Amino acid sequence: QLNGNSKPLSEKPSRTFCSLLPGSLGREKDVSEVKINNLFDAYKEPNRDVILADGIEKLCSDLDLSPDEFKVLILAWKMNAEQMCQFTRTEFVSGCKNMHVDSIKGIQQRLPDIAAEISKDSEIFKELYRFTFRFGLDVNLGQRILPSDMAVCLWKLVFTGREPLILPRWLHFLESHNVRGIPRDTWNMFLNFAETVGDDLSSYDDTEAWPSLFDDFVEYENDAANQNVSKDRIDSNVIKEDS
Amino acid sequence: MSLKPRTVDFNQTWDTLQETVKGVVTLGNVPRAIWNDRFSDVYSLCVSFPEPLADRLYIETKAFLENHVQGLLDVVRSKGETKLLQAYHNCWVEYSQGIIYLHRLYLYLNTQHIRSQKLSEAEIIYGNVTPNAEEQMEIGELGLEVWKRMMIEPLRENLVNHLLEEIHKDRLGNPSDHLIDIVRGVIMSFVSVEEYRKSQSPELYQQIFEAPFLQATGEFYKREASKLLQECDTSQYMEKVTQRLDEERQRSQRFVHISTHAKVKAKCEQHMVADHLALLQSECHSMVVQERERDLALLYPLLRSVQGGISVLISEVMEHIKQKGTEAIAGIRGENYHVLFIESLLAVHNKYRTLISNVFNGDLAFIGALDKACISVVNTRPNPKTPCRSPELLAKYCDCLLKKSSKGISDTEIDEKLFQSITIFKYIDDKDAFQKFYARMLAKRLIHQQSQSMDAEEAMIDRLKQACGYEFTNKLHRMFTDISLSTDLNTKFNAHLKTESIDLGINFSIYVLQAGAWPLNLTSLSTFSVPQELEKSVQTFENFYHKHFNGRKLTWFHHLCQGDLKLGYLKKPYIITMQTFQMSIMLLFEDTDTMTCNDVEQALKLSQDVVLKHIASLIDCKLLLSEVPSENITPESVLKLNMDYSNKRTKLRITAAMVRDSPQEVEHTMNAINEDRKLYLQAAIVRIMKSRRVLRHNALIQEVLGQSKVTFAPSISMIKKCIESLIDKQYLERTPNSPDEYMYIA
C-alpha cells in the first residue's frame, strides 16, 4: 500500500503523484479537502480553530471508539498530533489526506488496516512507539521527561495486542518505586530491552549500554527473586533528574 | 736463501721436515735455526717448480698426524681404565699445545694455499655452495680434527662414563681432589677440539658430554629431592635445596662449559622445585600468615625460578597484608580516631614494606601486591551506602599536624609524619574528597591563624602537587596567595589611614579572599548589623578597596572574624580575644548592665539561633550572667554583665561558639563532591565524544575511567547516569544502527 506508509508526514502529499500512479485505489481520488475541512469544523471548538477534549470525545463516539483505545492512538499518530487531547486543523487535514479518508466511515474503515500493518511490521511499530513518547509530553509545561504515571498508561496503551512478557513486572516496578520520570532514551530503549530479555532477566548484562533505570529494575527483580528485597536500596538508586 | 720458486725434492725435504714436525708436536726442543729452516722448507714446497707440492705436503702431514695420534691412543689405552682420564688429559695437553706450534710452522701453507681454497663466508651464506667435505683444513684444525676422529671417537664412551662418575662423586661430597683439573680439562677438550668452527655451538661437546651429563644431573636431583622430602620438613627442604642449587652452580663453573650453566640450573630447579611446586605453594599460606621471614626468604628465590610459581606467594602476601590492615583499623575508637587510623595504616604499610625489601629483595611484584592490599584497605567502605571515610580522616590527620595545637612533637617529626601521610594519600581513590576536606580545614587554619608554620603548610601542598598535579592544588595555592596579598593590602590600608589622618579608633586588619578559591558558603551568611564601634572601619576599608579595585564586590564574613576586646569595668583590665559576634554582644553592654536576649537579637539583627548560641558561649565563660543555665536560655532570658569576673590571666581567648565539624558539614562536603564529580564526568564524556565522534558504550566507559582515576574512582552507574543526562540534554545520541554506540551531536 503506497500511501499507507508509516511516516507521519508533515509535508503535503503530492496529489498529482498519487493520481498518476497506476493501481492507485479509486477512493483516493475521492478524498476531498473540502469534506475533510467540513469534518474538522463539525468537531472544532466554536470559537477556536482546534479540536479539543469535547470534540475528540464526540469524534471518538462517532467512530464508535473509546478515547483510551489503541486505535485512537493510531489516529493521533497518523494526524501527527503535537499533543494529547488536541488536533489542529493542519494536523487533522494532512492526517486525513495521508490516510486517504474524508469521512467518519472512511476513518473507521481505514484504522483496522493500519493496525494490521503495525502488527505485521516492527519498524512501523517502532515509529508509533517513538511517537507515543513525544505525544505524551505536556507541551505547555515544556516537559522533556514523561511523568511516570503517564508513562505507565502509555506503555499499556501502545503495547495493546503485543504486550512484551516483561511489561507487567516493569510497570509494577515503576508504580511501586518513586521514579520521577522517563527520559526519551529510556523510553526508546525499553523496546530493545523488552526484546532482549524476553521474560528472563538473567540474560541482562549491566555492562551494556542500558539506561540505569533498567539496572535498578533488574537488581530489584533479582533481589525479589532471592527473597530479600531491600527496598530502601532501590529507593536510593531511583533516578534523580538534574535539570 | 732465495725466495725464488725452484725445483725441490719432496721426499728429501719431507724427511727432514717430518723430524721437526715430530719434535714440535711432542713439544720437543726445536732450536730456532732449525725452526726457521723448516719454515722456509714449507715455503719452498708450496711454491716449488715446476709444480707446487703443497697438496702432497698436506697429505703427508695428515698421514703423519693420524699416525701420531694413533700412537697416543695406544699409550692412553695401555694405562688402563682407572687412569684413563689422566692419560688422556696428559696427551691432550701436550698434543693441543703442539698443534698450535705446528700450525705456526705451516703458516705459509695455511695462509697461501689452504685459505685461498676456502670459500669466503659470504659465499657460504649467499652462494648456495655446500662446503666440500674433502676440503683441506688449516693445519691447526686438521690436527684437532684428527684428534677428534682418532682419539675421542674410540674413547668417548669410556671417557664420558669416567667423567660422569667423577662428577657424581663430587656431588656426593667425596671428590677425587687431584682429578678436578683433569675432569675439567677433558671436558673442555671436547669444546676446544672444535674451536675452528666459527660461531657455532660446541656440537661435539653437547652431543657426547652435555646430553648424558644433563640427564644424569636430572636423575640425581630427582632422587635427591625425593630423598630430602622424606627426611625433612618443608623449611629444611628449602634450605637444603637452596644449598644444593648453590653447590651445583659452583660445580658448573668448576667443570663444564659456560653454555651449560643455565641448563644445569634449569634441570635442578625442575626436579627440586617445579616438580614439587604444589607442595611448596601449599606451604605459602602458613608461612605468610605466620610471617616466617626466614622460610619466606628461602622460598622466594625457589618459586621465582619456576615459571608462574611466584604468583601464589604474591597473592598470599597480598591477602595477608589486607587482613592485617583491616585488623589494624578495625578496633579503633574514640576522639583520636583519625590519628590512630592513619598511623595504624602507616605502621602496617611500613612493616610490610620493610619485610618485602628484606625478604623478597624489594621485588616489584610484591610492592605491587602491597599497593593493591593497601588500596583495598584504605578504600574499604564500612557500609556500601556511605562513602569511604579515609579521605576525611587523612585530611583531619594533616590538620592535626599542621595546627598550632600539636604540641610535644618537633618540627622534623611533624614533617616526617606529613611526608608519610602522602603514602596513604596515594592509595586513596577519592582524592577529590580529600581535596575538599583538606581545603576546608586549610581555610580554617588560615583564617583563624592556626597554622603552626607557613613553611610546613606550603611543603605539604607541594607534596600533594607532586603526587597529583597542578590542577589538584590550584585552589590551595590561590588561598595562600590571598593570604600574602592581604598582608600587603593591610600595609597599604594602614598607610592610607596615615596619609588621610583617619582614626578608626581600633586596630584593624582584614583578609580579602577570592570567592572561587575558598570553600566558604555564601548561603550560610546571616544578616548582621555591624556595631557602631566597627562601622567606621568597615566603611573606610570598603571605600579604600573600591578605589583600588573598581567593580569588585566585597562580602563580609563576620562569622569568621574575631577581635580583641578590652574590659575596663573589672578589678583588673582584661584583653579577651573573641569572635566578632561575641564581641558585638559584649559591646551592647557598654551602656547598660542588663538586657534580654530579645534585645540583643533586635540590636544585632542576627538570627535567633545564632544569637542564642553566642550568648550561651558568653555565659559559659562567665562574662555574662543569666538566671538559667546557658543551655536553657530563651529569647526572654535576662542577661547581666558579670561585674565580678576574674581570671588568672589578663590576656586570653574565649572559646568560639562555632560548632565543630558537624555531621551536616561533612554531608554538605560529600554532596558538593558528588556534584563536582557529575560535572567532571560529563565534561570528560563530552571531551571524549567530541574527539571520537562515535564510540561504543564500553569503550567510552573505559576512557572515562582512565581519565578520572587521577582524582577519584567513579562508579559505572554514575558514569551511566551522566551519559543518560547528556543524551537528554542532546549532547549525545545513540547511533541509528546500534543501541550500544553513542554519537556526539555537534
CSV table of N, CA and C in Angstrom, one decimal, chain B residues 208-312:
chain,number,residue,atom,x,y,z
B,208,ILE,N,78.3,-35.5,22.9
B,208,ILE,CA,78.8,-36.6,23.6
B,208,ILE,C,78.8,-36.4,25.1
B,209,PHE,N,78.9,-35.2,25.6
B,209,PHE,CA,79.0,-35.0,27.0
B,209,PHE,C,77.8,-34.3,27.6
B,210,GLU,N,77.4,-33.2,27.1
B,210,GLU,CA,76.3,-32.4,27.8
B,210,GLU,C,75.0,-33.2,27.9
B,211,ALA,N,74.6,-33.9,26.9
B,211,ALA,CA,73.3,-34.5,26.9
B,211,ALA,C,73.3,-35.6,28.0
B,212,PRO,N,74.3,-36.5,28.1
B,212,PRO,CA,74.3,-37.5,29.1
B,212,PRO,C,74.5,-36.9,30.5
B,213,PHE,N,75.3,-35.8,30.5
B,213,PHE,CA,75.5,-35.1,31.8
B,213,PHE,C,74.2,-34.5,32.4
B,214,LEU,N,73.5,-33.9,31.5
B,214,LEU,CA,72.2,-33.3,32.0
B,214,LEU,C,71.3,-34.4,32.4
B,215,GLN,N,71.3,-35.4,31.7
B,215,GLN,CA,70.4,-36.5,32.1
B,215,GLN,C,70.7,-37.1,33.4
B,216,ALA,N,72.0,-37.3,33.6
B,216,ALA,CA,72.5,-37.8,34.9
B,216,ALA,C,72.2,-36.8,36.0
B,217,THR,N,72.4,-35.5,35.7
B,217,THR,CA,72.0,-34.4,36.7
B,217,THR,C,70.6,-34.5,37.1
B,218,GLY,N,69.7,-34.6,36.0
B,218,GLY,CA,68.3,-34.7,36.3
B,218,GLY,C,68.0,-35.8,37.2
B,219,GLU,N,68.5,-37.0,36.9
B,219,GLU,CA,68.2,-38.2,37.7
B,219,GLU,C,68.7,-38.1,39.1
B,220,PHE,N,69.9,-37.5,39.2
B,220,PHE,CA,70.5,-37.4,40.5
B,220,PHE,C,69.6,-36.5,41.4
B,221,TYR,N,69.2,-35.4,40.9
B,221,TYR,CA,68.4,-34.5,41.7
B,221,TYR,C,67.0,-34.9,41.9
B,222,LYS,N,66.5,-35.7,41.0
B,222,LYS,CA,65.2,-36.2,41.2
B,222,LYS,C,65.2,-37.1,42.4
B,223,ARG,N,66.2,-38.0,42.4
B,223,ARG,CA,66.4,-38.9,43.6
B,223,ARG,C,66.6,-38.1,44.9
B,224,GLU,N,67.5,-37.1,44.7
B,224,GLU,CA,67.9,-36.3,45.9
B,224,GLU,C,66.6,-35.6,46.4
B,225,ALA,N,65.8,-35.1,45.5
B,225,ALA,CA,64.6,-34.4,46.0
B,225,ALA,C,63.7,-35.3,46.8
B,226,SER,N,63.5,-36.5,46.2
B,226,SER,CA,62.5,-37.3,47.0
B,226,SER,C,63.1,-37.8,48.3
B,227,LYS,N,64.4,-38.0,48.3
B,227,LYS,CA,65.1,-38.4,49.5
B,227,LYS,C,64.9,-37.3,50.5
B,228,LEU,N,65.2,-36.1,50.1
B,228,LEU,CA,65.2,-35.0,51.1
B,228,LEU,C,63.8,-34.8,51.6
B,229,LEU,N,62.8,-35.0,50.7
B,229,LEU,CA,61.4,-34.8,51.1
B,229,LEU,C,61.0,-35.8,52.2
B,230,GLN,N,61.6,-36.9,52.1
B,230,GLN,CA,61.3,-37.9,53.1
B,230,GLN,C,61.9,-37.6,54.5
B,231,GLU,N,63.1,-37.0,54.4
B,231,GLU,CA,63.9,-36.8,55.6
B,231,GLU,C,63.5,-35.5,56.3
B,232,CYS,N,63.1,-34.5,55.5
B,232,CYS,CA,63.0,-33.1,56.2
B,232,CYS,C,61.6,-32.6,56.1
B,233,ASP,N,61.3,-31.5,56.9
B,233,ASP,CA,60.1,-30.8,56.7
B,233,ASP,C,60.4,-29.7,55.6
B,234,THR,N,59.4,-28.9,55.3
B,234,THR,CA,59.5,-28.0,54.2
B,234,THR,C,60.6,-27.0,54.4
B,235,SER,N,60.7,-26.5,55.6
B,235,SER,CA,61.8,-25.4,55.6
B,235,SER,C,63.2,-26.0,55.5
B,236,GLN,N,63.3,-27.2,56.1
B,236,GLN,CA,64.6,-27.8,55.9
B,236,GLN,C,64.9,-28.2,54.5
B,237,TYR,N,63.8,-28.6,53.9
B,237,TYR,CA,63.9,-29.0,52.4
B,237,TYR,C,64.4,-27.8,51.6
B,238,MET,N,63.7,-26.6,51.9
B,238,MET,CA,64.1,-25.4,51.1
B,238,MET,C,65.5,-25.1,51.4
B,239,GLU,N,65.9,-25.2,52.6
B,239,GLU,CA,67.3,-24.9,53.0
B,239,GLU,C,68.3,-25.8,52.2
B,240,LYS,N,68.0,-27.0,52.2
B,240,LYS,CA,68.8,-28.0,51.5
B,240,LYS,C,68.9,-27.7,50.0
B,241,VAL,N,67.7,-27.5,49.5
B,241,VAL,CA,67.6,-27.2,48.1
B,241,VAL,C,68.4,-26.0,47.7
B,242,THR,N,68.3,-24.9,48.5
B,242,THR,CA,69.0,-23.7,48.2
B,242,THR,C,70.5,-24.0,48.2
B,243,GLN,N,70.9,-24.8,49.2
B,243,GLN,CA,72.3,-25.1,49.3
B,243,GLN,C,72.7,-26.0,48.1
B,244,ARG,N,71.9,-26.9,47.7
B,244,ARG,CA,72.2,-27.8,46.6
B,244,ARG,C,72.4,-26.9,45.3
B,245,LEU,N,71.4,-26.0,45.2
B,245,LEU,CA,71.5,-25.2,44.0
B,245,LEU,C,72.8,-24.4,43.9
B,246,ASP,N,73.1,-23.9,45.1
B,246,ASP,CA,74.3,-23.1,45.1
B,246,ASP,C,75.6,-23.9,44.8
B,247,GLU,N,75.6,-25.1,45.4
B,247,GLU,CA,76.7,-26.0,45.1
B,247,GLU,C,76.8,-26.3,43.6
B,248,GLU,N,75.6,-26.6,43.1
B,248,GLU,CA,75.6,-27.0,41.7
B,248,GLU,C,76.1,-25.9,40.8
B,249,ARG,N,75.8,-24.7,41.2
B,249,ARG,CA,76.2,-23.5,40.5
B,249,ARG,C,77.7,-23.5,40.4
B,250,GLN,N,78.3,-23.7,41.6
B,250,GLN,CA,79.8,-23.6,41.7
B,250,GLN,C,80.4,-24.8,40.9
B,251,ARG,N,79.7,-25.9,41.0
B,251,ARG,CA,80.2,-27.1,40.3
B,251,ARG,C,80.2,-26.9,38.8
B,252,SER,N,79.1,-26.3,38.3
B,252,SER,CA,79.1,-25.9,36.9
B,252,SER,C,80.3,-25.1,36.5
B,253,GLN,N,80.5,-24.1,37.3
B,253,GLN,CA,81.7,-23.2,37.0
B,253,GLN,C,83.0,-24.0,37.0
B,254,ARG,N,83.0,-25.0,37.9
B,254,ARG,CA,84.3,-25.7,38.1
B,254,ARG,C,84.5,-26.7,36.9
B,255,PHE,N,83.4,-27.3,36.4
B,255,PHE,CA,83.6,-28.4,35.5
B,255,PHE,C,83.2,-28.1,34.0
B,256,VAL,N,82.1,-27.5,33.8
B,256,VAL,CA,81.5,-27.6,32.5
B,256,VAL,C,81.6,-26.2,31.8
B,257,HIS,N,81.3,-26.3,30.5
B,257,HIS,CA,81.4,-25.2,29.6
B,257,HIS,C,80.3,-24.2,30.0
B,258,ILE,N,80.6,-22.9,29.7
B,258,ILE,CA,79.7,-21.9,30.2
B,258,ILE,C,78.3,-22.0,29.6
B,259,SER,N,78.2,-22.6,28.4
B,259,SER,CA,76.8,-22.7,27.8
B,259,SER,C,75.9,-23.7,28.5
B,260,THR,N,76.5,-24.5,29.4
B,260,THR,CA,75.7,-25.5,30.1
B,260,THR,C,75.2,-25.0,31.4
B,261,HIS,N,75.8,-23.9,32.0
B,261,HIS,CA,75.4,-23.5,33.3
B,261,HIS,C,73.9,-23.3,33.5
B,262,ALA,N,73.3,-22.5,32.6
B,262,ALA,CA,71.9,-22.3,32.7
B,262,ALA,C,71.1,-23.6,32.6
B,263,LYS,N,71.6,-24.5,31.8
B,263,LYS,CA,70.8,-25.7,31.6
B,263,LYS,C,70.8,-26.5,32.9
B,264,VAL,N,72.0,-26.6,33.5
B,264,VAL,CA,72.1,-27.3,34.7
B,264,VAL,C,71.2,-26.7,35.8
B,265,LYS,N,71.2,-25.4,35.9
B,265,LYS,CA,70.4,-24.7,36.8
B,265,LYS,C,68.9,-25.1,36.6
B,266,ALA,N,68.5,-25.0,35.3
B,266,ALA,CA,67.1,-25.3,35.0
B,266,ALA,C,66.8,-26.7,35.4
B,267,LYS,N,67.7,-27.7,35.1
B,267,LYS,CA,67.4,-29.1,35.5
B,267,LYS,C,67.2,-29.2,37.0
B,268,CYS,N,68.1,-28.6,37.7
B,268,CYS,CA,68.0,-28.7,39.2
B,268,CYS,C,66.7,-28.1,39.7
B,269,GLU,N,66.4,-27.0,39.1
B,269,GLU,CA,65.1,-26.3,39.6
B,269,GLU,C,63.9,-27.1,39.2
B,270,GLN,N,64.0,-27.7,38.0
B,270,GLN,CA,62.9,-28.5,37.5
B,270,GLN,C,62.6,-29.6,38.5
B,271,HIS,N,63.7,-30.3,38.9
B,271,HIS,CA,63.4,-31.5,39.7
B,271,HIS,C,63.3,-31.2,41.2
B,272,MET,N,63.9,-30.2,41.7
B,272,MET,CA,63.8,-29.9,43.1
B,272,MET,C,62.7,-28.9,43.4
B,273,VAL,N,62.3,-28.0,42.5
B,273,VAL,CA,61.3,-27.0,42.8
B,273,VAL,C,60.0,-27.3,42.0
B,274,ALA,N,60.2,-27.2,40.7
B,274,ALA,CA,59.0,-27.2,39.8
B,274,ALA,C,58.2,-28.5,40.1
B,275,ASP,N,58.9,-29.7,40.2
B,275,ASP,CA,58.2,-30.9,40.4
B,275,ASP,C,57.5,-31.0,41.7
B,276,HIS,N,57.9,-30.2,42.7
B,276,HIS,CA,57.3,-30.2,44.0
B,276,HIS,C,56.6,-28.8,44.3
B,277,LEU,N,56.3,-28.1,43.2
B,277,LEU,CA,55.7,-26.8,43.3
B,277,LEU,C,54.4,-26.8,44.2
B,278,ALA,N,53.6,-27.7,43.9
B,278,ALA,CA,52.3,-27.8,44.6
B,278,ALA,C,52.6,-27.8,46.1
B,279,LEU,N,53.6,-28.6,46.5
B,279,LEU,CA,53.9,-28.8,47.9
B,279,LEU,C,54.4,-27.4,48.5
B,280,LEU,N,55.3,-26.8,47.8
B,280,LEU,CA,55.8,-25.6,48.2
B,280,LEU,C,54.8,-24.5,48.3
B,281,GLN,N,53.9,-24.5,47.3
B,281,GLN,CA,52.9,-23.5,47.3
B,281,GLN,C,51.9,-23.7,48.4
B,282,SER,N,51.6,-25.0,48.7
B,282,SER,CA,50.7,-25.2,49.7
B,282,SER,C,51.2,-24.7,51.1
B,283,GLU,N,52.5,-24.6,51.2
B,283,GLU,CA,53.0,-24.1,52.5
B,283,GLU,C,53.0,-22.6,52.5
B,284,CYS,N,52.9,-22.0,51.4
B,284,CYS,CA,52.9,-20.5,51.3
B,284,CYS,C,52.0,-19.9,52.4
B,285,HIS,N,50.7,-20.4,52.4
B,285,HIS,CA,49.7,-19.8,53.2
B,285,HIS,C,50.2,-19.6,54.7
B,286,SER,N,50.6,-20.8,55.3
B,286,SER,CA,51.0,-20.7,56.7
B,286,SER,C,52.3,-19.9,56.9
B,287,MET,N,53.2,-20.0,56.0
B,287,MET,CA,54.4,-19.2,56.1
B,287,MET,C,54.1,-17.7,56.1
B,288,VAL,N,53.2,-17.3,55.2
B,288,VAL,CA,52.9,-15.9,55.1
B,288,VAL,C,52.1,-15.5,56.4
B,289,VAL,N,51.1,-16.3,56.7
B,289,VAL,CA,50.3,-15.9,57.9
B,289,VAL,C,51.1,-15.8,59.1
B,290,GLN,N,52.1,-16.7,59.3
B,290,GLN,CA,52.9,-16.7,60.5
B,290,GLN,C,54.1,-15.8,60.3
B,291,GLU,N,54.2,-15.2,59.1
B,291,GLU,CA,55.3,-14.3,58.8
B,291,GLU,C,56.7,-14.9,59.1
B,292,ARG,N,56.9,-16.2,58.7
B,292,ARG,CA,58.2,-16.8,58.9
B,292,ARG,C,59.2,-16.3,57.9
B,293,GLU,N,59.8,-15.2,58.3
B,293,GLU,CA,60.7,-14.5,57.3
B,293,GLU,C,61.8,-15.4,56.7
B,294,ARG,N,62.4,-16.2,57.6
B,294,ARG,CA,63.5,-17.0,57.1
B,294,ARG,C,63.0,-18.0,56.0
B,295,ASP,N,61.9,-18.6,56.3
B,295,ASP,CA,61.4,-19.5,55.3
B,295,ASP,C,61.0,-18.8,54.0
B,296,LEU,N,60.4,-17.7,54.2
B,296,LEU,CA,59.9,-16.9,53.0
B,296,LEU,C,61.1,-16.5,52.2
B,297,ALA,N,62.2,-16.1,52.9
B,297,ALA,CA,63.4,-15.7,52.2
B,297,ALA,C,64.0,-16.9,51.4
B,298,LEU,N,63.8,-18.1,51.9
B,298,LEU,CA,64.3,-19.3,51.2
B,298,LEU,C,63.3,-19.6,50.0
B,299,LEU,N,62.1,-19.5,50.3
B,299,LEU,CA,61.0,-19.8,49.3
B,299,LEU,C,61.1,-18.9,48.1
B,300,TYR,N,61.3,-17.6,48.4
B,300,TYR,CA,61.1,-16.6,47.3
B,300,TYR,C,62.0,-17.0,46.1
B,301,PRO,N,63.3,-17.2,46.3
B,301,PRO,CA,64.1,-17.4,45.0
B,301,PRO,C,63.7,-18.8,44.4
B,302,LEU,N,63.3,-19.7,45.2
B,302,LEU,CA,62.9,-21.0,44.6
B,302,LEU,C,61.7,-20.8,43.7
B,303,LEU,N,60.7,-20.2,44.2
B,303,LEU,CA,59.5,-20.1,43.5
B,303,LEU,C,59.7,-19.2,42.2
B,304,ARG,N,60.6,-18.2,42.5
B,304,ARG,CA,60.8,-17.2,41.4
B,304,ARG,C,61.4,-18.0,40.2
B,305,SER,N,62.2,-19.0,40.4
B,305,SER,CA,62.9,-19.7,39.4
B,305,SER,C,61.9,-20.5,38.5
B,306,VAL,N,60.7,-20.7,38.9
B,306,VAL,CA,59.8,-21.5,38.1
B,306,VAL,C,58.7,-20.6,37.5
B,307,GLN,N,58.5,-20.8,36.3
B,307,GLN,CA,57.5,-20.0,35.5
B,307,GLN,C,56.2,-20.1,36.3
B,308,GLY,N,55.7,-18.9,36.6
B,308,GLY,CA,54.4,-18.8,37.2
B,308,GLY,C,54.3,-19.3,38.7
B,309,GLY,N,55.5,-19.7,39.2
B,309,GLY,CA,55.5,-20.2,40.6
B,309,GLY,C,55.2,-19.2,41.7
B,310,ILE,N,55.6,-17.9,41.4
B,310,ILE,CA,55.6,-17.0,42.4
B,310,ILE,C,54.2,-16.4,42.7
B,311,SER,N,53.3,-16.5,41.7
B,311,SER,CA,52.1,-15.8,41.8
B,311,SER,C,51.3,-16.2,43.0
B,312,VAL,N,51.4,-17.5,43.4
B,312,VAL,CA,50.6,-17.9,44.6
B,312,VAL,C,51.1,-17.1,45.8
